[in-house]
Amino acid sequence: MSGRGEFDQWQDRLGRRRTDFVDVLPDELWVKIFKNSMADGPAQVAKNSYALRSFRRVTNPFLLNSVCKEWRRICKAHAEVWDTVFMAFAWMDGETKEMIKAFKQRVNALGLWMLRAGTRTISLTYRIIETDYFPFDNSNAMGLPRIVAYHARRIKYLDCVVSSTWYNIFKRVPFPVLEKLKFICGDYAEHIAGDGGYPFGHDYCRWTQDSVLDLAGSCSKLTTVWLEASFSSIGLMLPWDQIVDIEVGHVERALAIEILERLPNLRRCKMAMVPYVTDDDWMQSPDNHGRFEGRGRVTATALETLALRTLAPSAFGDILGIAPLSLKGIDVHNFNEPPLDEGLVLDPLLPFASTLETLSIGFCSPLDTDQLVAALSQLNAIVSLTIAFGDQAEPLDDGFMRSVLTTPGVLPRLQRVFVATSDLWIGDDALLKFLRYRGHANANGDSVSCERIREVRLGLMEGAVAPRLQLETVAELGRMVANGLQFRIEHVTGQLERVEE
């Protein structure tokens, strides 16, 4: 056999093997591949919002369905490919025939997508925005909520933009399997952005009071809710006694009282104030600060975790001042301004000393380490501690390690610690002393009577340089890791929740 003939034979056999492998790949594996390729679709739609082109960049079942005959067969044969629905509707900058046609096609595609999910429950995410050329009460725009209402009985997760002009469409529409709801009132979003600012006051919150969407009797399984405003401002009624997890944005009044009192079985709560509300705004508004004075703690005894974002320092104290003393977790970051003194942030934590197990707190300004140590020395129940120091803070150094993490009686139950800083000045000796003290002693060291530290994460913000550890230190850290310690020095970007290795 000639060399060329041999090569052709091998090529032919290799081609057949490759084809055979693709042919015998089971549908179930293809479905997993398809689902994985579409996994970030809902997040991309929510993030990129309303741009039509953003949807074209995201893998979706229609794209997979059009690749080849075999993929089309798999997509149509397996409803699970279609049960996660996400759609971004184009910004309508003119009511032209072409744009209206494109919008109708997209609504029809949304309906077809859900139909192809068969009898499976659906996760639905969509984004749309109102414009002067295409208002929410437009007859074409009304096609979107009608599609949602038609498939309401199968929707398990709903992340949506809804106009108050659509509320009538959802009246008496049951959502029997709905468990999670992210509700954005398009009218409210347009209102707060209309004058380029964030109004702060009583009248602002009541502008939609005549429009009410009552879903209290329609969602028997609903437990998790995200809202961008208060219940009253967007006219939404839900089965509040079922809610165990809630997130509310644009809390511009004393809504903490309403939230904590109306939801008796609430376990986790996250609230964010209107950006740019200062301590002066909070203190001078009788509708805010005055409502907290002399008020006792609410009786939301099921509440375990309270997270607060973009708030005035005084608001932090007011809200914690009415929270139930049974709290196990407090998470507060991103103050709108530096606190007048550390006491505004640290003192409200002290009443929770006997129950607080998880504390995550961020400071945007220099912090008095002595006051921090004094506060932490009273919080003896803490198991997990996260502290983020802003750009203006002093570098994290040996003194912090010694006074906060290697002092007898301070944080005796600590098992996990994450410290994020713009500059890390920790020597090898201080780092090893901390780890030995917390139960990872070497042959020549002794550990004291405190819980064994299980996880240590040191986060470096953008521009910070990681410390250069000596070889002996790296070797001992290796032994500690082999003995169960999780240890990382990593870079962090943006919000503390977003951590990059």
PDB file of N, CA and C in Angstrom, residues 87-153:
ATOM      1  N   MET A  87     -36.067  37.290  27.698  1.00  0.00           N
ATOM      2  CA  MET A  87     -36.296  38.102  26.504  1.00  0.00           C
ATOM      3  C   MET A  87     -36.068  39.577  26.817  1.00  0.00           C
ATOM      4  N   ALA A  88     -35.304  40.253  25.969  1.00  0.00           N
ATOM      5  CA  ALA A  88     -35.120  41.702  26.075  1.00  0.00           C
ATOM      6  C   ALA A  88     -35.857  42.348  24.917  1.00  0.00           C
ATOM      7  N   PHE A  89     -36.724  43.299  25.211  1.00  0.00           N
ATOM      8  CA  PHE A  89     -37.493  43.980  24.180  1.00  0.00           C
ATOM      9  C   PHE A  89     -36.792  45.276  23.786  1.00  0.00           C
ATOM     10  N   ALA A  90     -36.797  45.557  22.488  1.00  0.00           N
ATOM     11  CA  ALA A  90     -36.033  46.671  21.959  1.00  0.00           C
ATOM     12  C   ALA A  90     -36.569  48.007  22.446  1.00  0.00           C
ATOM     13  N   TRP A  91     -35.659  48.961  22.544  1.00  0.00           N
ATOM     14  CA  TRP A  91     -36.039  50.350  22.836  1.00  0.00           C
ATOM     15  C   TRP A  91     -36.766  50.901  21.617  1.00  0.00           C
ATOM     16  N   MET A  92     -38.018  51.311  21.813  1.00  0.00           N
ATOM     17  CA  MET A  92     -38.830  51.812  20.708  1.00  0.00           C
ATOM     18  C   MET A  92     -38.652  53.325  20.586  1.00  0.00           C
ATOM     19  N   ASP A  93     -37.756  53.750  19.693  1.00  0.00           N
ATOM     20  CA  ASP A  93     -37.517  55.186  19.551  1.00  0.00           C
ATOM     21  C   ASP A  93     -38.337  55.790  18.404  1.00  0.00           C
ATOM     22  N   GLY A  94     -39.343  55.091  17.979  1.00  0.00           N
ATOM     23  CA  GLY A  94     -40.244  55.596  16.953  1.00  0.00           C
ATOM     24  C   GLY A  94     -41.290  54.550  16.652  1.00  0.00           C
ATOM     25  N   GLU A  95     -42.543  54.950  16.503  1.00  0.00           N
ATOM     26  CA  GLU A  95     -43.615  53.974  16.290  1.00  0.00           C
ATOM     27  C   GLU A  95     -43.770  53.718  14.786  1.00  0.00           C
ATOM     28  N   THR A  96     -42.728  53.152  14.207  1.00  0.00           N
ATOM     29  CA  THR A  96     -42.754  52.824  12.788  1.00  0.00           C
ATOM     30  C   THR A  96     -43.339  51.430  12.592  1.00  0.00           C
ATOM     31  N   LYS A  97     -43.765  51.129  11.385  1.00  0.00           N
ATOM     32  CA  LYS A  97     -44.331  49.819  11.098  1.00  0.00           C
ATOM     33  C   LYS A  97     -43.301  48.715  11.343  1.00  0.00           C
ATOM     34  N   GLU A  98     -42.034  49.006  11.010  1.00  0.00           N
ATOM     35  CA  GLU A  98     -40.995  48.007  11.188  1.00  0.00           C
ATOM     36  C   GLU A  98     -40.777  47.688  12.664  1.00  0.00           C
ATOM     37  N   MET A  99     -40.792  48.740  13.497  1.00  0.00           N
ATOM     38  CA  MET A  99     -40.562  48.528  14.927  1.00  0.00           C
ATOM     39  C   MET A  99     -41.734  47.806  15.577  1.00  0.00           C
ATOM     40  N   ILE A 100     -42.939  48.177  15.189  1.00  0.00           N
ATOM     41  CA  ILE A 100     -44.113  47.505  15.739  1.00  0.00           C
ATOM     42  C   ILE A 100     -44.128  46.043  15.313  1.00  0.00           C
ATOM     43  N   LYS A 101     -43.771  45.792  14.067  1.00  0.00           N
ATOM     44  CA  LYS A 101     -43.712  44.416  13.579  1.00  0.00           C
ATOM     45  C   LYS A 101     -42.676  43.615  14.360  1.00  0.00           C
ATOM     46  N   ALA A 102     -41.499  44.225  14.597  1.00  0.00           N
ATOM     47  CA  ALA A 102     -40.446  43.541  15.349  1.00  0.00           C
ATOM     48  C   ALA A 102     -40.893  43.246  16.777  1.00  0.00           C
ATOM     49  N   PHE A 103     -41.618  44.202  17.389  1.00  0.00           N
ATOM     50  CA  PHE A 103     -42.095  43.993  18.755  1.00  0.00           C
ATOM     51  C   PHE A 103     -43.100  42.847  18.802  1.00  0.00           C
ATOM     52  N   LYS A 104     -44.039  42.819  17.863  1.00  0.00           N
ATOM     53  CA  LYS A 104     -45.037  41.745  17.823  1.00  0.00           C
ATOM     54  C   LYS A 104     -44.363  40.387  17.611  1.00  0.00           C
ATOM     55  N   GLN A 105     -43.369  40.355  16.753  1.00  0.00           N
ATOM     56  CA  GLN A 105     -42.657  39.098  16.516  1.00  0.00           C
ATOM     57  C   GLN A 105     -41.995  38.609  17.795  1.00  0.00           C
ATOM     58  N   ARG A 106     -41.464  39.550  18.563  1.00  0.00           N
ATOM     59  CA  ARG A 106     -40.800  39.163  19.805  1.00  0.00           C
ATOM     60  C   ARG A 106     -41.808  38.662  20.839  1.00  0.00           C
ATOM     61  N   VAL A 107     -42.973  39.299  20.926  1.00  0.00           N
ATOM     62  CA  VAL A 107     -44.020  38.818  21.831  1.00  0.00           C
ATOM     63  C   VAL A 107     -44.464  37.426  21.415  1.00  0.00           C
ATOM     64  N   ASN A 108     -44.644  37.215  20.120  1.00  0.00           N
ATOM     65  CA  ASN A 108     -45.039  35.894  19.630  1.00  0.00           C
ATOM     66  C   ASN A 108     -43.968  34.851  19.930  1.00  0.00           C
ATOM     67  N   ALA A 109     -42.702  35.250  19.791  1.00  0.00           N
ATOM     68  CA  ALA A 109     -41.604  34.332  20.104  1.00  0.00           C
ATOM     69  C   ALA A 109     -41.620  33.952  21.579  1.00  0.00           C
ATOM     70  N   LEU A 110     -41.934  34.934  22.440  1.00  0.00           N
ATOM     71  CA  LEU A 110     -42.033  34.655  23.874  1.00  0.00           C
ATOM     72  C   LEU A 110     -43.121  33.612  24.139  1.00  0.00           C
ATOM     73  N   GLY A 111     -44.279  33.782  23.492  1.00  0.00           N
ATOM     74  CA  GLY A 111     -45.356  32.823  23.662  1.00  0.00           C
ATOM     75  C   GLY A 111     -44.991  31.443  23.148  1.00  0.00           C
ATOM     76  N   LEU A 112     -44.334  31.372  21.990  1.00  0.00           N
ATOM     77  CA  LEU A 112     -43.917  30.091  21.424  1.00  0.00           C
ATOM     78  C   LEU A 112     -42.894  29.408  22.316  1.00  0.00           C
ATOM     79  N   TRP A 113     -41.976  30.206  22.863  1.00  0.00           N
ATOM     80  CA  TRP A 113     -40.954  29.680  23.775  1.00  0.00           C
ATOM     81  C   TRP A 113     -41.625  28.955  24.940  1.00  0.00           C
ATOM     82  N   MET A 114     -42.614  29.586  25.560  1.00  0.00           N
ATOM     83  CA  MET A 114     -43.281  28.979  26.711  1.00  0.00           C
ATOM     84  C   MET A 114     -44.131  27.785  26.300  1.00  0.00           C
ATOM     85  N   LEU A 115     -44.725  27.825  25.120  1.00  0.00           N
ATOM     86  CA  LEU A 115     -45.497  26.678  24.634  1.00  0.00           C
ATOM     87  C   LEU A 115     -44.607  25.460  24.443  1.00  0.00           C
ATOM     88  N   ARG A 116     -43.401  25.665  23.945  1.00  0.00           N
ATOM     89  CA  ARG A 116     -42.497  24.549  23.709  1.00  0.00           C
ATOM     90  C   ARG A 116     -41.964  23.945  25.004  1.00  0.00           C
ATOM     91  N   ALA A 117     -42.150  24.642  26.124  1.00  0.00           N
ATOM     92  CA  ALA A 117     -41.789  24.059  27.422  1.00  0.00           C
ATOM     93  C   ALA A 117     -42.793  23.005  27.857  1.00  0.00           C
ATOM     94  N   GLY A 118     -43.856  22.846  27.079  1.00  0.00           N
ATOM     95  CA  GLY A 118     -44.852  21.823  27.381  1.00  0.00           C
ATOM     96  C   GLY A 118     -45.555  22.062  28.691  1.00  0.00           C
ATOM     97  N   THR A 119     -45.569  21.032  29.530  1.00  0.00           N
ATOM     98  CA  THR A 119     -46.240  21.141  30.831  1.00  0.00           C
ATOM     99  C   THR A 119     -45.266  21.480  31.956  1.00  0.00           C
ATOM    100  N   ARG A 120     -44.011  21.736  31.625  1.00  0.00           N
ATOM    101  CA  ARG A 120     -43.007  22.016  32.647  1.00  0.00           C
ATOM    102  C   ARG A 120     -43.244  23.389  33.271  1.00  0.00           C
ATOM    103  N   THR A 121     -42.783  23.554  34.517  1.00  0.00           N
ATOM    104  CA  THR A 121     -42.840  24.871  35.139  1.00  0.00           C
ATOM    105  C   THR A 121     -41.799  25.774  34.476  1.00  0.00           C
ATOM    106  N   ILE A 122     -42.042  27.080  34.514  1.00  0.00           N
ATOM    107  CA  ILE A 122     -41.259  28.030  33.738  1.00  0.00           C
ATOM    108  C   ILE A 122     -40.565  29.043  34.646  1.00  0.00           C
ATOM    109  N   SER A 123     -39.332  29.378  34.279  1.00  0.00           N
ATOM    110  CA  SER A 123     -38.630  30.528  34.857  1.00  0.00           C
ATOM    111  C   SER A 123     -38.619  31.613  33.787  1.00  0.00           C
ATOM    112  N   LEU A 124     -39.204  32.778  34.079  1.00  0.00           N
ATOM    113  CA  LEU A 124     -39.381  33.826  33.077  1.00  0.00           C
ATOM    114  C   LEU A 124     -38.707  35.127  33.508  1.00  0.00           C
ATOM    115  N   THR A 125     -37.836  35.646  32.649  1.00  0.00           N
ATOM    116  CA  THR A 125     -37.196  36.947  32.855  1.00  0.00           C
ATOM    117  C   THR A 125     -37.363  37.773  31.587  1.00  0.00           C
ATOM    118  N   TYR A 126     -37.891  38.987  31.730  1.00  0.00           N
ATOM    119  CA  TYR A 126     -37.955  39.861  30.558  1.00  0.00           C
ATOM    120  C   TYR A 126     -37.769  41.307  30.988  1.00  0.00           C
ATOM    121  N   ARG A 127     -37.335  42.136  30.042  1.00  0.00           N
ATOM    122  CA  ARG A 127     -37.134  43.552  30.277  1.00  0.00           C
ATOM    123  C   ARG A 127     -37.765  44.360  29.141  1.00  0.00           C
ATOM    124  N   ILE A 128     -38.402  45.453  29.507  1.00  0.00           N
ATOM    125  CA  ILE A 128     -39.006  46.376  28.558  1.00  0.00           C
ATOM    126  C   ILE A 128     -39.039  47.748  29.212  1.00  0.00           C
ATOM    127  N   ILE A 129     -38.960  48.800  28.410  1.00  0.00           N
ATOM    128  CA  ILE A 129     -39.017  50.150  28.955  1.00  0.00           C
ATOM    129  C   ILE A 129     -40.021  50.970  28.158  1.00  0.00           C
ATOM    130  N   GLU A 130     -40.680  51.879  28.845  1.00  0.00           N
ATOM    131  CA  GLU A 130     -41.659  52.748  28.202  1.00  0.00           C
ATOM    132  C   GLU A 130     -40.955  53.950  27.566  1.00  0.00           C
ATOM    133  N   THR A 131     -41.427  54.363  26.390  1.00  0.00           N
ATOM    134  CA  THR A 131     -40.918  55.576  25.746  1.00  0.00           C
ATOM    135  C   THR A 131     -42.101  56.423  25.290  1.00  0.00           C
ATOM    136  N   ASP A 132     -41.808  57.646  24.894  1.00  0.00           N
ATOM    137  CA  ASP A 132     -42.865  58.530  24.394  1.00  0.00           C
ATOM    138  C   ASP A 132     -43.525  57.949  23.144  1.00  0.00           C
ATOM    139  N   TYR A 133     -42.747  57.213  22.359  1.00  0.00           N
ATOM    140  CA  TYR A 133     -43.271  56.646  21.123  1.00  0.00           C
ATOM    141  C   TYR A 133     -44.016  55.330  21.359  1.00  0.00           C
ATOM    142  N   PHE A 134     -43.747  54.707  22.510  1.00  0.00           N
ATOM    143  CA  PHE A 134     -44.315  53.386  22.755  1.00  0.00           C
ATOM    144  C   PHE A 134     -44.691  53.262  24.227  1.00  0.00           C
ATOM    145  N   PRO A 135     -45.787  53.890  24.659  1.00  0.00           N
ATOM    146  CA  PRO A 135     -46.190  53.841  26.072  1.00  0.00           C
ATOM    147  C   PRO A 135     -46.685  52.459  26.464  1.00  0.00           C
ATOM    148  N   PHE A 136     -46.673  52.207  27.755  1.00  0.00           N
ATOM    149  CA  PHE A 136     -47.104  50.902  28.259  1.00  0.00           C
ATOM    150  C   PHE A 136     -48.563  50.601  27.943  1.00  0.00           C
ATOM    151  N   ASP A 137     -49.416  51.641  27.810  1.00  0.00           N
ATOM    152  CA  ASP A 137     -50.824  51.389  27.533  1.00  0.00           C
ATOM    153  C   ASP A 137     -51.111  51.250  26.034  1.00  0.00           C
ATOM    154  N   ASN A 138     -50.061  51.200  25.224  1.00  0.00           N
ATOM    155  CA  ASN A 138     -50.204  50.932  23.804  1.00  0.00           C
ATOM    156  C   ASN A 138     -50.810  49.535  23.605  1.00  0.00           C
ATOM    157  N   SER A 139     -51.717  49.392  22.650  1.00  0.00           N
ATOM    158  CA  SER A 139     -52.384  48.110  22.438  1.00  0.00           C
ATOM    159  C   SER A 139     -51.392  47.002  22.092  1.00  0.00           C
ATOM    160  N   ASN A 140     -50.306  47.353  21.392  1.00  0.00           N
ATOM    161  CA  ASN A 140     -49.291  46.349  21.081  1.00  0.00           C
ATOM    162  C   ASN A 140     -48.519  45.949  22.333  1.00  0.00           C
ATOM    163  N   ALA A 141     -48.178  46.935  23.177  1.00  0.00           N
ATOM    164  CA  ALA A 141     -47.466  46.641  24.420  1.00  0.00           C
ATOM    165  C   ALA A 141     -48.296  45.742  25.322  1.00  0.00           C
ATOM    166  N   MET A 142     -49.607  45.873  25.285  1.00  0.00           N
ATOM    167  CA  MET A 142     -50.493  45.064  26.119  1.00  0.00           C
ATOM    168  C   MET A 142     -50.394  43.574  25.775  1.00  0.00           C
ATOM    169  N   GLY A 143     -49.854  43.250  24.605  1.00  0.00           N
ATOM    170  CA  GLY A 143     -49.713  41.847  24.246  1.00  0.00           C
ATOM    171  C   GLY A 143     -48.764  41.104  25.153  1.00  0.00           C
ATOM    172  N   LEU A 144     -47.780  41.812  25.710  1.00  0.00           N
ATOM    173  CA  LEU A 144     -46.807  41.166  26.587  1.00  0.00           C
ATOM    174  C   LEU A 144     -47.436  40.661  27.885  1.00  0.00           C
ATOM    175  N   PRO A 145     -48.144  41.496  28.659  1.00  0.00           N
ATOM    176  CA  PRO A 145     -48.746  40.971  29.897  1.00  0.00           C
ATOM    177  C   PRO A 145     -49.803  39.899  29.630  1.00  0.00           C
ATOM    178  N   ARG A 146     -50.462  39.961  28.493  1.00  0.00           N
ATOM    179  CA  ARG A 146     -51.468  38.937  28.184  1.00  0.00           C
ATOM    180  C   ARG A 146     -50.811  37.565  27.990  1.00  0.00           C
ATOM    181  N   ILE A 147     -49.643  37.563  27.364  1.00  0.00           N
ATOM    182  CA  ILE A 147     -48.907  36.309  27.210  1.00  0.00           C
ATOM    183  C   ILE A 147     -48.513  35.760  28.584  1.00  0.00           C
ATOM    184  N   VAL A 148     -48.024  36.641  29.460  1.00  0.00           N
ATOM    185  CA  VAL A 148     -47.616  36.225  30.807  1.00  0.00           C
ATOM    186  C   VAL A 148     -48.824  35.675  31.570  1.00  0.00           C
ATOM    187  N   ALA A 149     -49.946  36.374  31.500  1.00  0.00           N
ATOM    188  CA  ALA A 149     -51.144  35.925  32.207  1.00  0.00           C
ATOM    189  C   ALA A 149     -51.624  34.576  31.683  1.00  0.00           C
ATOM    190  N   TYR A 150     -51.505  34.356  30.380  1.00  0.00           N
ATOM    191  CA  TYR A 150     -51.961  33.100  29.783  1.00  0.00           C
ATOM    192  C   TYR A 150     -51.178  31.906  30.334  1.00  0.00           C
ATOM    193  N   HIS A 151     -49.889  32.103  30.596  1.00  0.00           N
ATOM    194  CA  HIS A 151     -49.041  31.004  31.081  1.00  0.00           C
ATOM    195  C   HIS A 151     -48.799  31.077  32.586  1.00  0.00           C
ATOM    196  N   ALA A 152     -49.569  31.903  33.303  1.00  0.00           N
ATOM    197  CA  ALA A 152     -49.315  32.159  34.726  1.00  0.00           C
ATOM    198  C   ALA A 152     -49.321  30.885  35.566  1.00  0.00           C
ATOM    199  N   ARG A 153     -50.128  29.916  35.210  1.00  0.00           N
ATOM    200  CA  ARG A 153     -50.249  28.698  36.031  1.00  0.00           C
ATOM    201  C   ARG A 153     -48.968  27.875  36.047  1.00  0.00           C
TER     202      ARG A 153
END
